[in-house]
Amino acid sequence: MSTSPYSHMLSPLDLGFTTLKNRVIMGSMHTGLEEEKGGFEKLAAFYAERAHGGVGLIVTGGIAPNFRGRISPHGSQLSFSWQTGKHKIVTDAVHQAGGKICLQILHTGRYAYHPFSVSASNIKAPINPFKPRQMSERQIKKTIKDFSTTCYLAQKAGYDGVEIMGSEGYLINQFLCQRTNKRQDKWGGSYENRMRLALEIVKASRKKVGTDFIIIFRLSMLDLVEGGSNWDEVVILAKELELAGVTIINTGIGWHEARIPTIATSVPRAAFSWVTAKMKKEVSLPLITTNRINTPEVAEEILKRGDADMVSMARPMLADADFVNKAARNEADSINICIACNQACLDHVFKQKRASCLVNPRACYETELNFESTINAKKLAVIGGGMAGMSFSIYAAQRGHDVTLFEANSELGGQFNLAKNVPGKEEFIDSLKYFRSELIRQNIKVELNSYQSVDSIKQSGFDEVVLATGVVPRIPEIEGIDHPMVFNYQQVLRGDTKMGQRVAVLGAGGIGYDICEFLTEKGQSHTVNLELWIKEWGIDTTIEHRGGVDGVQQENPASARQIFMLQRKDARFGRSLQPTTGWIHRAALKKRTVDMIAGVEYIKIDDQGLHISEDGQIRILAVDNIVICTGQQSQKELNDGLEQAGIKVHLIGGADYAGELDAKRAIRQAANLAAII
Ligand code: NAP
Ligand code: SF4
C-alpha cells in the first residue's frame, strides 16, 4: 500500500478473475451522446480521458435491453449483434487508455418517456405523463432473456462487465416494491415473488457470460418513497444476489420520484455512506457507495472507515477527468471539484440536450473544445475576476497567451463569492479555491483592487481586451426605493447589512430564493450537519419504515425571520428554477414558512413599510427591511470607450448578456473564446 494520503482509495481491488487498479468507479451518467449521430466516437474520447485520468472502473450511461425499456423513443438499446460495433469503439478507446468499463443495462419501466412503457402493474409514475401497461408473464420472461442477451452482447463488444440497474425506481425496483407491484401471480405479493425478476435477470445473465465477467447490481438500499422496501427485504435481496452470481453490489439511493434530495448541492457530502455501511455487516462481496462524494478526502474517509469497498463518482468525473491521477500525485487542490449544481449535466439530460459540466465545459466536448498551443501569443487584458474572467484567463494561458487579470474588488470570484454565503451552497467555497489556485499554477498575473479605465488599458499596450465585468443588480422604479431600509441582494449576501425580523424580498427568481434561504437560516447550515439534515427531511436510519420514510415526520427547521417573497406575475412561484433542483428550493422555503405573494403591484416604500396592491386592494407590509432581487443589468461601461480607442474588445459572461445571469453560460463562453483567440 502506498504512503499517499489516499492510500485506501488508491489500493487495488482483486475480484479474483480481474483486478481493479483502485477503488474509484466512475458512476453511470447518461450524456446524450449515446443518441447523437456520431456520438459514440465522442463518447469514446470522453471515457478514454477518464480512463487516462486513472479511474479504476467506468460504468456507462444506461442502455436499454429492449424497445419498451428505452428511456425515450430514440433512447439507446443494445439487443442485436450488429449494434456492438459502435460500442467496440468505446471499449477499445478505454482499454487503450488503460481503463476498464462496464455497460449499464437499464430498463426504465414506468419511467419510460413514451407510450409503450410497461411495469409490474399499470400504475402511473407521478413524474411521467405516460401510464405503463402491466407486463404479461410472457413479457416478463422475454425481458429476462433480453437482459441476458444485452449482457452477452456487452461481453462481445469488449466490455469488462455490466451493471444491472435495480434502483432509482426503474423496472426492477418497480417489481421489488409494494408501491408499484400489485400483482397476484408469482411476480407479485410476497417479497420472494417481488424479487424474482431481479434474481432471474442476474442468473440468466451470469449463465450467458460465464464466471469471468463483472456483474454489478445496483441495489436500491434506501428507496425514500412510501411503499418502498424495508431494511429486512433489502438484506434478503443482497444475500440472494450474492448467491446468484453478482460480483459487486452498488448502492442505490432514492427513486427519481422521491421528494427528498439525494444529490443536490444542499445534500451533505457523503450523506448516504451510512446505508452502505449497514450492508457491509450483511454480505461479503464488495460494495460500492455513492452520492455526494466529490473530493479524494471524502472518498478516503469513507473507505478508511470501512463503510464501503469502493466509491462511485459520476458528476465529479465530468468536472475533472484527472481526478484520480491528481489525487495520486498528491495534488488534490488542483482538482476542479463538482459543485453538485446539476446545471449542465442532469438538467441537460432532463431537457434531452447533451450533458456537460458547468465548471468544465470540455466534458462531453473532448473532440470539439480544445486548448491547443497558440502560434500567435497575444498580450491579453481580462477585466473582471468573476467566473467568466477567471475561466478565460486559465484557458487562454494554457494556450500560451500572456494574460493579466484585473479585478476592481479585493477578492476574485464575482457572483460565486456571493453564492458561497448561501446556506446549502458551501461547495462554491472549494470551487473558488480551485479556480484561484489554478490562476497561480498557470502563472497568470492577477491585479486585485485594480480598477481599469480606457486610459490605463491604452497605456499598457495590450493586444486585445476581454471584458468580463459582470452585472449590477437591476433597481426597480418604485417610489421610495432609496429608503434606508432597502438593500440589494449583493449587499445582503456580502454581509454589509443588519437585517430586521420582518423582511420583504422583491423578486422570486433564483436569487430571490437564495436570499430567502440566507435570511431564514437559523444556526448551522444543515448541509454541513448530517444529523440535522436527516431530521429535516425525515429519514429513518433504521430503514424499518418502508423506504426509510413511510410515516416518518420531517422536522421543519425554525425560521430566523418572517419573510414575504413577492413577484408581479400572477403565476406559480419558482417556475424559473432549474428542473432537477427547483422543487428542493420550493420545499425549503415552505419548511421555513416564507409567505409568498404573487400578482402584486409595488406602490411605494416609506417608514410604514412596503405598500403593495394585491387583487386591487392596497396592503401595507410593515417590514423592517426590503431586499431587491429583481434581476440584473450588464456592467460594460468600458466597452464603448475601448472600442473608440481602437482596442479590440470581447464581451463575455454577464457583461455580454445579463438576461439569464448564469455561470454555466459564462464559463462556456469564456472557454469557447479562449480556444480561438
Ligand atoms: P430572475 O430569475 O430573472 O428573476 C428576477 C425576478 O425579479 C423575477 O421574479 C421577476 O418577477 C422580478 N422582476 C424582474 N424585473 C422586475 C422589475 N423591473 N421590477 C420588479 N420586479 C422585477 O433573476 P435572478 O433571481 O436575479 O436570477 C438570475 C439568474 O441567476 C437565474 O436565471 C439563474 O440562472 C441564476 N440563479 C439561479 C439560482 C437557482 O436556481 N437556485 C440561484 C441563483 C441564481 P416579476 O417580473 O413577476 O416581478
Ligand atoms: Fe457537477 Fe454541476 Fe458539473 Fe454537473 S454541471 S458535473 S453538478 S459541477
XYZ file of N, CA and C and ligand atoms in Angstrom, residues 29 263 314-319 337-346 356-360 664, ligand 2:
80
model
N -23.775 7.674 -16.002
C -24.329 9.002 -16.273
C -24.680 9.074 -17.746
N -28.798 14.157 -4.361
C -27.513 14.514 -4.979
C -27.334 16.017 -5.147
N -19.896 10.069 -10.276
C -20.267 10.274 -11.678
C -19.969 11.715 -12.065
N -20.678 12.652 -11.449
C -20.502 14.060 -11.817
C -19.072 14.558 -11.563
N -18.409 14.159 -10.457
C -17.029 14.651 -10.264
C -16.085 14.258 -11.401
N -16.427 13.169 -12.102
C -15.583 12.767 -13.234
C -15.872 13.613 -14.472
N -17.028 14.255 -14.492
C -17.289 15.218 -15.562
C -16.491 16.487 -15.269
N -16.510 16.871 -13.996
C -15.851 18.118 -13.600
C -14.339 18.026 -13.802
N -13.488 20.754 -8.672
C -14.494 19.925 -7.996
C -15.912 20.192 -8.498
N -16.680 19.122 -8.466
C -18.092 19.204 -8.855
C -18.851 19.894 -7.728
N -19.624 20.932 -8.092
C -20.371 21.666 -7.064
C -21.804 21.142 -6.920
N -22.075 20.023 -7.573
C -23.384 19.352 -7.441
C -24.555 20.252 -7.838
N -24.307 21.112 -8.832
C -25.358 22.070 -9.243
C -26.360 21.453 -10.208
N -25.973 20.398 -10.906
C -26.791 19.708 -11.924
C -27.047 20.538 -13.184
N -26.571 21.767 -13.206
C -26.998 22.691 -14.254
C -26.635 22.275 -15.679
N -25.414 21.720 -15.838
C -25.014 21.367 -17.202
C -25.090 19.859 -17.438
N -25.249 19.084 -16.374
C -25.305 17.626 -16.569
C -26.754 17.143 -16.531
N -27.296 16.925 -15.337
C -28.631 16.324 -15.278
C -29.724 17.216 -15.850
N -22.944 18.293 -20.116
C -21.588 18.785 -19.990
C -21.381 19.106 -18.513
N -20.515 20.051 -18.220
C -20.291 20.386 -16.816
C -20.117 21.894 -16.691
N -20.769 22.470 -15.709
C -20.685 23.920 -15.513
C -19.240 24.366 -15.307
N -18.488 23.636 -14.480
C -17.122 24.074 -14.176
C -16.103 23.532 -15.178
N -16.535 22.628 -16.048
C -15.634 22.077 -17.065
C -16.379 21.912 -18.386
N -22.910 28.872 -15.945
C -22.708 27.845 -16.971
C -22.441 28.495 -18.324
Fe -21.109 18.797 -11.108
Fe -22.546 20.957 -11.836
Fe -20.610 19.935 -13.403
Fe -22.911 18.609 -13.090
S -22.665 20.605 -14.024
S -20.859 17.749 -13.045
S -23.315 19.012 -10.958
S -20.358 20.885 -11.402
